[in-house]
Amino acid sequence: MTAPIVGKTQVADPALSRRSFLVASLAGGAALTFDAQMALAAGVVAPQAVVLNAFIRIAPDNTVTIGAKNPEIGQGIKTMLPMLLADELDVAWEQVRIEQTDANDKLYGVQVAGGSTATPMNWLPARQVGAAARAMLVSAAAAQWGVAASGLKTSTGRVIDPASGRSATYGALASAAAGVPVPDLAKVTLKKPEEFHIIGTAKRGVDTPKIVRGEPLYGIDTRLPGMLHAALVKCPAIGGTLASLDDAAVRAAPGVVAVVPISSGQCATGKHDAVAIVGNSWWTVQKLRDKLKITWDIAEQQGFSTALYATQAAAALGKAPDATVFKAGDADAALARAAKVVTADYSYPFLAHATLEPQNCTALWHADGKLEFWAPTQNPGSGRKDVATMLNIAPEALTIHMTRIGGGFGRRLMNDYMVLAGQVAKALPGRPVKLLFDRTDDLRNDYYRPAGWHRFTAGLDAQGALVAFKDHFVTFGAGGKPVRAAELPASEFPASVVPDTHLAQSFLTTNLTTGWLRAPTSNAMAFVFQGFLDEVAEAAGTDLPALMLRTLGAPRELPTDRPGIVFNTARARAVIERVVAFAGWTGKPSSVAGKGRGFGFYFSHRGYFAEVVDVTVTDGAVKVDKVWIAGDIGSQIINPLNAEHQAQGAAIDGLAQALVWQPVVQEAGAVQTVTFTDFPLLRLDAKPGEIAISWVKSDYPPTGLGEPTLPPVIPAVANAIRAATGKRLRSLPLQLA
């Protein structure tokens, strides 16, 4: 079990005083433990993200252990956050040891991997923690030497007095520093960018050597003494419940310990929608699942199907929308007087997350009524609440050890696997139980990216300017509101820059649970909006980059749906202009048959990205030759090596959505997509020959990178196929045959 990085004194109240910022722990040698609550710089993040707890241990040998508080899903946060703190602390990276903290929002603040929020949330606070620690160490040295702190310097974990030549390691000063008054975090002196020696340098992921060696890191690797294993039998139709259960044959089988009816939280309160078979090995219990005699109550779910959704969507598009999302001017009147009108229908399907590590969780119910988890969760705070509610226990009764995650993409923001495992553990107190989904469980019981259908209409004036825009968006909703991840932002470009605009929605019903897929909503909206705008550009006699630049207009900041976040047209223009130059875009068709070039732009998760894609189409097969990316994520690339990997990985993920991933198919209320044959992943030989990246630095705080590279590549591929073949593909996946 990995212990959290805390000292002997643990603070339960997140409203910390300046004095409680620093707690000394001398057990096992001189150490510093920092426990800080900091207000973030105005406008950087929403008010709920103001708490950050950063922890440092300094050992007598001058090694520094830094706690990584956020879940690690491959986005590099376990390396990046400690880099911020270590640079301001002024230690050598070689001195640093990194440990994953437990989940404890009262100690660590917000702990979540989602929305590319870690960088904007922590850029200043993490650096302030490091700078404050450095100031306290300097003050301790100054007091010992009887000199002014202002005359001292630091370097690689040492405080130095240039006047006398004296120096002392942080390890030697740690105990004395514990008694130094805590500086005002808002007033600590931060390094200037030219002084950074860790930030802005390429650092290998802290877990990379262990991953290469195949060492246990992930939730699925959890091994505990006396551990039992649980296999899942879940209702095939989401929302259905257990009507009857005959488990006698299974209970009598060798190696079986228990059969436990449980709830995923996706069905009516007090009902069960799953059964866990628990035994001494997962292989044993999963082979017994077919021997359970179960009757499911799925009468209310049986009417839902993929075919029905398509029929309902077509009917809805022919009627007036249910609700207006955004309206400016009079789009219908503007269209009536437009010199040219363009209309087209676009669509995209339900998608699964298909994480390589299937959902799993290990739980242990203790005799005192407390519950301990080893969980690959992107959102442990939400998991804590969900489990506490299901089991009717206090959230404080849960201990959550965060494991590394073998693919999240938003799926592990939902914590049904924790809810299920907690119920099984409670039924078998004193024995740790690992619940593991197989691939079919995983694909059939996802929180799917919702499908959507769009009917677009645009009007051009005689000079080819975009003067009117309409979108009727049909998706899924309940109570007059879209389901999770089916939102249409009111500020979706070009709504905020076209004088006469109308964005509207209509809703269908579904029993499928929906959730955020990497670059949520953006992964779908970029395809349909940028694909349609490419058609508009063609009708205007120009190309999409030129239409975008013309439509963006003068540099200015436009409001968005998200508090504190604006859309800066100058930053958008800069990445468009950069990628056009970077790729040598001419706007002219290729002279080689079957070759085409496409463009896409998108503003997503505070990042501005423009991308160009070259494709070759041979006998209906699409091969992506090269991707050019220009991105603006602010003034600083914190870890250039990881930034490159994130941008390339997100682009590849987008190509998979565009070309490979198949629709999740539903019949009679149940998902029929059950294997990677039904939902294939992108193969190594299908990756682009090259993904070239150019960063556009801007004078804004750094922002995240896990998601914003993904959306523009999807329309860029669709537009490239149009250029190569003359065919316009308006639904995903992009298939010519």
mmCIF file of N, CA and C in Angstrom, residues 276 385 431 520 570 638 642 693:
data_model
loop_
_atom_site.group_PDB
_atom_site.id
_atom_site.type_symbol
_atom_site.label_atom_id
_atom_site.label_comp_id
_atom_site.label_asym_id
_atom_site.label_seq_id
_atom_site.Cartn_x
_atom_site.Cartn_y
_atom_site.Cartn_z
ATOM 1 N N ALA A 276 -22.184 -10.112 -8.987
ATOM 2 C CA ALA A 276 -20.756 -10.421 -8.943
ATOM 3 C C ALA A 276 -20.555 -11.839 -8.431
ATOM 4 N N LYS A 385 -17.963 10.311 -3.379
ATOM 5 C CA LYS A 385 -19.355 10.675 -3.124
ATOM 6 C C LYS A 385 -20.313 9.576 -3.596
ATOM 7 N N ARG A 431 -11.606 -9.116 3.494
ATOM 8 C CA ARG A 431 -10.916 -9.712 2.354
ATOM 9 C C ARG A 431 -10.899 -8.714 1.196
ATOM 10 N N PRO A 520 -14.376 16.463 -25.049
ATOM 11 C CA PRO A 520 -15.826 16.307 -25.090
ATOM 12 C C PRO A 520 -16.544 17.443 -25.810
ATOM 13 N N ALA A 570 -7.453 37.004 -32.361
ATOM 14 C CA ALA A 570 -6.065 37.191 -32.792
ATOM 15 C C ALA A 570 -5.267 35.902 -32.614
ATOM 16 N N ILE A 638 5.741 23.600 -20.852
ATOM 17 C CA ILE A 638 6.398 23.207 -19.602
ATOM 18 C C ILE A 638 7.346 22.042 -19.810
ATOM 19 N N ASN A 642 6.954 15.905 -23.464
ATOM 20 C CA ASN A 642 5.597 15.427 -23.223
ATOM 21 C C ASN A 642 4.584 16.183 -24.079
ATOM 22 N N ILE A 693 4.843 19.546 -35.632
ATOM 23 C CA ILE A 693 4.211 20.462 -34.683
ATOM 24 C C ILE A 693 4.983 21.772 -34.633
#
